[in-house]
Amino acid sequence: MAARDDSVIRGSLIACLIFLVLSLALNFFLWSWGDTQAETAAGANERLQARGNELQTMQSEATLMKAMLGVGGLSQAQFDQLTSSTGGDPEIEAIEQNFARDMALFGPEVDPQNRNYPALPEFLVNAIRNRNVQYSQARDEATQIRSQADSDIEVARKAQEVAEQSRDDANKKLETEQSKFAEDRQQMKLTTERTSDSLQKKITEFTTYRNKVTAEINELQQLETRLSSTIENQRQELVRLRSTNFESTQGLISYVYRDGNVVTINLGSADELTPGVTFGVIDGDETRLQDAKIKATIQVTKLLGDHRAEARVVAFPEIRYPIIPGDQIYSPFWSPGRRVKIALMDNIDIDDDSRPDTTEISSMIRAAGAEVAAILRTDGTQEGTFDSSVRFLVIGESERLDDQADNASEIEAVGKAKAKATENGVTIIPAWKLQAYLKTIDDSLTTPLGSAVRGRDFAPEKSTAPQSLPNSLPKIFTEQKDRVQRNNEILRP
């Protein structure tokens, strides 16, 4: 019984193996047949695509031939492409190039879609007709010109006859005048001989006088040369002493103490520096002072040498912009050995209330240590002295200054003031610029700043918190700055 079951199992296994082998063989046959059919289909697609491209090329050539014969039209881009066609058919390329060359006869006034072989004969016939018309017109014009020339020649011949007659009359008159001239010349000769002695005497007197004048001129020229040299030397010395450059630094930070409250600078007693002078601090790599940011303010407390002084920080910088050695310092209100003088126009309006703020500006200038030497009024008068000792002339930038007749006197007064400032070498600055420099001083300081203060007024103090110095202008001064260019031509004398 068990032996029979084993035989059945073996038979089943053998049958399964035979079925598996047959299945594998059938699958291989089917795969081979499918691969062959796929390759055949791919080849058929390639041939079909090639035939399609050939058909498309032939259709394009047929369309082009139709356009050449007047059926349809060519665009400008298609017309331009004919001369650079690379279709691969030399005969077609030759036909296209010949067509482009023949169509150039139409000229630029004919649209590309209207250029074809059927239209070319009509165009050439019309062109010949136009040339014939132009030739006929030119021939008529030549006939008219010839007739006009004949008429002009006749007029010229008559004019020549009149001129010859006039010439004969002139010759007769010339002979008469020549006889009179001979008589007059003889009379002139006698007169010349009489005046010769008198002329020689006058020449002698003139020579003596000219030598005298030449000697005087030489002396005056020598005197002028000496005076010019003296004036130039005095001018250079005045420029050196006045240092009129408003926007230039005057020194450097030499050393910064550890706590950052005290620094030393490279100015001292030899520079005629005095305690109490206040300087603004800007970065050492700044090259244009008018664009630089004021990051701190220092005030001189002690002179340590000829070119060394100690100063305390009265307006502290931001933490990211500390004071370091090499930073530049400047003060528009300090000049070695003297007090800076400033002149003001009385039409300065810094708060746009249509009223002069001359008193407020004067107070701010005096608080900064400078001196208001003169106030120039728009009615032509002035208070104080306005001469070459003044360093700055401050003018307002009022929008009311225009070409209206009501402001003519004010414009004239400002122009005269600017002319006098230029004559005396005084620097002219607008009010907003002066105000910007005054705003660099910390508002917490109440003691007057500048060369008028004393060192003992500022005992060293320990700062409890860092302070930042404002480096932006109020809106009113920004608006005034924007109006500088508009009013500059009006205020110029």
Short mmCIF file of N, CA and C in Angstrom, two decimals, residues 219-299:
data_model
loop_
_atom_site.label_atom_id
_atom_site.label_comp_id
_atom_site.label_asym_id
_atom_site.label_seq_id
_atom_site.Cartn_x
_atom_site.Cartn_y
_atom_site.Cartn_z
N GLU A 219 58.87 152.75 -13.33
CA GLU A 219 58.81 152.88 -11.87
C GLU A 219 57.49 152.35 -11.32
N LEU A 220 56.37 152.70 -12.00
CA LEU A 220 55.07 152.22 -11.53
C LEU A 220 54.95 150.70 -11.64
N GLN A 221 55.50 150.11 -12.71
CA GLN A 221 55.46 148.65 -12.85
C GLN A 221 56.26 147.96 -11.75
N GLN A 222 57.42 148.54 -11.42
CA GLN A 222 58.20 147.97 -10.32
C GLN A 222 57.44 148.07 -9.01
N LEU A 223 56.78 149.23 -8.80
CA LEU A 223 55.99 149.39 -7.58
C LEU A 223 54.82 148.41 -7.57
N GLU A 224 54.17 148.22 -8.74
CA GLU A 224 53.04 147.27 -8.82
C GLU A 224 53.51 145.85 -8.52
N THR A 225 54.68 145.48 -9.04
CA THR A 225 55.21 144.14 -8.78
C THR A 225 55.45 143.93 -7.30
N ARG A 226 56.07 144.95 -6.65
CA ARG A 226 56.33 144.81 -5.21
C ARG A 226 55.03 144.71 -4.43
N LEU A 227 54.04 145.57 -4.79
CA LEU A 227 52.77 145.54 -4.08
C LEU A 227 52.02 144.22 -4.31
N SER A 228 52.05 143.70 -5.54
CA SER A 228 51.38 142.43 -5.83
C SER A 228 51.99 141.29 -5.04
N SER A 229 53.33 141.30 -4.96
CA SER A 229 54.01 140.27 -4.17
C SER A 229 53.61 140.37 -2.70
N THR A 230 53.56 141.61 -2.19
CA THR A 230 53.15 141.80 -0.79
C THR A 230 51.72 141.35 -0.56
N ILE A 231 50.82 141.70 -1.49
CA ILE A 231 49.41 141.31 -1.35
C ILE A 231 49.26 139.79 -1.39
N GLU A 232 50.01 139.14 -2.28
CA GLU A 232 49.92 137.68 -2.37
C GLU A 232 50.44 137.02 -1.10
N ASN A 233 51.55 137.52 -0.57
CA ASN A 233 52.07 136.97 0.68
C ASN A 233 51.07 137.16 1.82
N GLN A 234 50.47 138.36 1.88
CA GLN A 234 49.49 138.61 2.93
C GLN A 234 48.26 137.72 2.76
N ARG A 235 47.85 137.51 1.49
CA ARG A 235 46.68 136.65 1.26
C ARG A 235 46.96 135.22 1.70
N GLN A 236 48.15 134.70 1.34
CA GLN A 236 48.49 133.34 1.76
C GLN A 236 48.57 133.23 3.27
N GLU A 237 49.14 134.25 3.90
CA GLU A 237 49.22 134.23 5.36
C GLU A 237 47.84 134.30 5.98
N LEU A 238 46.95 135.13 5.38
CA LEU A 238 45.58 135.23 5.89
C LEU A 238 44.85 133.91 5.76
N VAL A 239 45.03 133.23 4.61
CA VAL A 239 44.38 131.93 4.42
C VAL A 239 44.90 130.93 5.44
N ARG A 240 46.24 130.98 5.69
CA ARG A 240 46.82 130.04 6.66
C ARG A 240 46.28 130.29 8.05
N LEU A 241 46.16 131.60 8.43
CA LEU A 241 45.71 131.93 9.78
C LEU A 241 44.23 131.67 9.97
N ARG A 242 43.42 131.95 8.91
CA ARG A 242 41.97 131.85 9.08
C ARG A 242 41.48 130.42 8.98
N SER A 243 42.19 129.57 8.20
CA SER A 243 41.78 128.18 8.02
C SER A 243 40.29 128.09 7.74
N THR A 244 39.87 128.61 6.57
CA THR A 244 38.45 128.77 6.27
C THR A 244 37.77 127.49 5.83
N ASN A 245 38.49 126.38 5.74
CA ASN A 245 37.82 125.15 5.31
C ASN A 245 36.89 124.67 6.41
N PHE A 246 35.60 124.77 6.17
CA PHE A 246 34.60 124.44 7.18
C PHE A 246 34.52 122.95 7.45
N GLU A 247 34.88 122.15 6.45
CA GLU A 247 34.69 120.73 6.57
C GLU A 247 36.03 120.01 6.45
N SER A 248 36.91 120.19 7.44
CA SER A 248 38.18 119.48 7.51
C SER A 248 38.49 119.20 8.96
N THR A 249 39.03 118.02 9.23
CA THR A 249 39.37 117.65 10.60
C THR A 249 40.59 118.43 11.06
N GLN A 250 40.75 118.51 12.41
CA GLN A 250 41.85 119.30 12.97
C GLN A 250 42.81 118.47 13.80
N GLY A 251 42.47 117.22 14.11
CA GLY A 251 43.36 116.41 14.93
C GLY A 251 42.91 114.96 14.96
N LEU A 252 43.61 114.16 15.80
CA LEU A 252 43.34 112.72 15.90
C LEU A 252 43.27 112.30 17.37
N ILE A 253 42.57 111.21 17.63
CA ILE A 253 42.59 110.57 18.95
C ILE A 253 43.89 109.79 19.07
N SER A 254 44.73 110.11 20.09
CA SER A 254 46.01 109.43 20.26
C SER A 254 45.89 108.19 21.14
N TYR A 255 45.08 108.29 22.22
CA TYR A 255 45.00 107.18 23.17
C TYR A 255 43.65 107.22 23.86
N VAL A 256 43.11 106.03 24.16
CA VAL A 256 41.83 105.91 24.86
C VAL A 256 42.07 105.14 26.15
N TYR A 257 41.73 105.74 27.30
CA TYR A 257 41.90 105.06 28.57
C TYR A 257 40.92 103.90 28.69
N ARG A 258 41.21 103.01 29.65
CA ARG A 258 40.51 101.74 29.72
C ARG A 258 39.01 101.90 29.87
N ASP A 259 38.55 102.80 30.71
CA ASP A 259 37.11 102.93 30.92
C ASP A 259 36.41 103.66 29.78
N GLY A 260 37.16 104.26 28.85
CA GLY A 260 36.57 104.93 27.71
C GLY A 260 36.03 106.31 28.01
N ASN A 261 36.22 106.82 29.24
CA ASN A 261 35.71 108.15 29.59
C ASN A 261 36.69 109.26 29.28
N VAL A 262 37.97 108.93 29.13
CA VAL A 262 39.02 109.93 28.93
C VAL A 262 39.87 109.48 27.74
N VAL A 263 40.27 110.46 26.92
CA VAL A 263 41.13 110.19 25.76
C VAL A 263 42.20 111.27 25.71
N THR A 264 43.23 111.02 24.90
CA THR A 264 44.23 112.05 24.61
C THR A 264 44.21 112.32 23.11
N ILE A 265 44.51 113.57 22.73
CA ILE A 265 44.51 113.98 21.33
C ILE A 265 45.86 114.57 20.98
N ASN A 266 46.13 114.74 19.66
CA ASN A 266 47.44 115.22 19.21
C ASN A 266 47.47 116.73 19.03
N LEU A 267 46.67 117.47 19.78
CA LEU A 267 46.72 118.93 19.80
C LEU A 267 47.12 119.38 21.20
N GLY A 268 47.86 120.49 21.29
CA GLY A 268 48.31 120.93 22.60
C GLY A 268 48.59 122.42 22.64
N SER A 269 49.49 122.80 23.53
CA SER A 269 49.77 124.21 23.74
C SER A 269 50.40 124.86 22.51
N ALA A 270 51.19 124.10 21.74
CA ALA A 270 51.79 124.66 20.52
C ALA A 270 50.75 124.97 19.47
N ASP A 271 49.59 124.32 19.54
CA ASP A 271 48.48 124.59 18.62
C ASP A 271 47.53 125.64 19.17
N GLU A 272 47.93 126.30 20.31
CA GLU A 272 47.12 127.34 20.96
C GLU A 272 45.75 126.80 21.37
N LEU A 273 45.75 125.52 21.80
CA LEU A 273 44.52 124.90 22.31
C LEU A 273 44.31 125.32 23.76
N THR A 274 43.06 125.50 24.15
CA THR A 274 42.72 125.86 25.53
C THR A 274 41.73 124.86 26.09
N PRO A 275 41.72 124.64 27.39
CA PRO A 275 40.75 123.72 27.99
C PRO A 275 39.32 124.23 27.73
N GLY A 276 38.43 123.28 27.55
CA GLY A 276 37.02 123.60 27.34
C GLY A 276 36.58 123.52 25.91
N VAL A 277 37.51 123.42 24.95
CA VAL A 277 37.12 123.32 23.54
C VAL A 277 36.48 121.96 23.30
N THR A 278 35.39 121.92 22.59
CA THR A 278 34.65 120.70 22.31
C THR A 278 34.88 120.26 20.88
N PHE A 279 35.14 118.98 20.66
CA PHE A 279 35.37 118.41 19.34
C PHE A 279 34.39 117.27 19.09
N GLY A 280 33.98 117.10 17.84
CA GLY A 280 33.23 115.93 17.42
C GLY A 280 34.19 114.84 16.98
N VAL A 281 33.81 113.57 17.18
CA VAL A 281 34.66 112.43 16.85
C VAL A 281 34.01 111.66 15.72
N ILE A 282 34.78 111.38 14.65
CA ILE A 282 34.31 110.56 13.53
C ILE A 282 35.35 109.48 13.27
N ASP A 283 34.96 108.46 12.52
CA ASP A 283 35.86 107.35 12.22
C ASP A 283 37.10 107.85 11.48
N GLY A 284 38.23 107.18 11.72
CA GLY A 284 39.48 107.60 11.10
C GLY A 284 39.54 107.36 9.62
N ASP A 285 38.70 106.42 9.10
CA ASP A 285 38.74 106.14 7.67
C ASP A 285 37.77 106.98 6.87
N GLU A 286 37.08 107.92 7.51
CA GLU A 286 36.16 108.80 6.77
C GLU A 286 36.99 109.82 5.97
N THR A 287 36.63 110.03 4.71
CA THR A 287 37.34 110.97 3.85
C THR A 287 36.54 112.23 3.56
N ARG A 288 35.21 112.20 3.70
CA ARG A 288 34.36 113.36 3.45
C ARG A 288 33.62 113.69 4.74
N LEU A 289 34.00 114.79 5.37
CA LEU A 289 33.40 115.16 6.65
C LEU A 289 31.92 115.43 6.53
N GLN A 290 31.47 115.98 5.36
CA GLN A 290 30.07 116.30 5.23
C GLN A 290 29.20 115.04 5.20
N ASP A 291 29.77 113.87 4.88
CA ASP A 291 29.01 112.63 4.85
C ASP A 291 29.26 111.76 6.08
N ALA A 292 30.16 112.19 7.00
CA ALA A 292 30.55 111.34 8.12
C ALA A 292 29.50 111.38 9.24
N LYS A 293 29.46 110.32 10.04
CA LYS A 293 28.58 110.21 11.20
C LYS A 293 29.35 110.64 12.45
N ILE A 294 28.76 111.54 13.23
CA ILE A 294 29.37 111.97 14.49
C ILE A 294 29.03 110.92 15.54
N LYS A 295 30.04 110.20 16.03
CA LYS A 295 29.75 109.10 16.94
C LYS A 295 30.00 109.47 18.40
N ALA A 296 30.66 110.59 18.68
CA ALA A 296 30.89 110.98 20.07
C ALA A 296 31.33 112.44 20.11
N THR A 297 31.32 113.03 21.33
CA THR A 297 31.80 114.39 21.54
C THR A 297 32.75 114.38 22.74
N ILE A 298 33.89 115.06 22.58
CA ILE A 298 34.88 115.14 23.66
C ILE A 298 35.13 116.60 23.97
N GLN A 299 35.60 116.85 25.22
CA GLN A 299 35.90 118.22 25.65
C GLN A 299 37.25 118.24 26.33
#
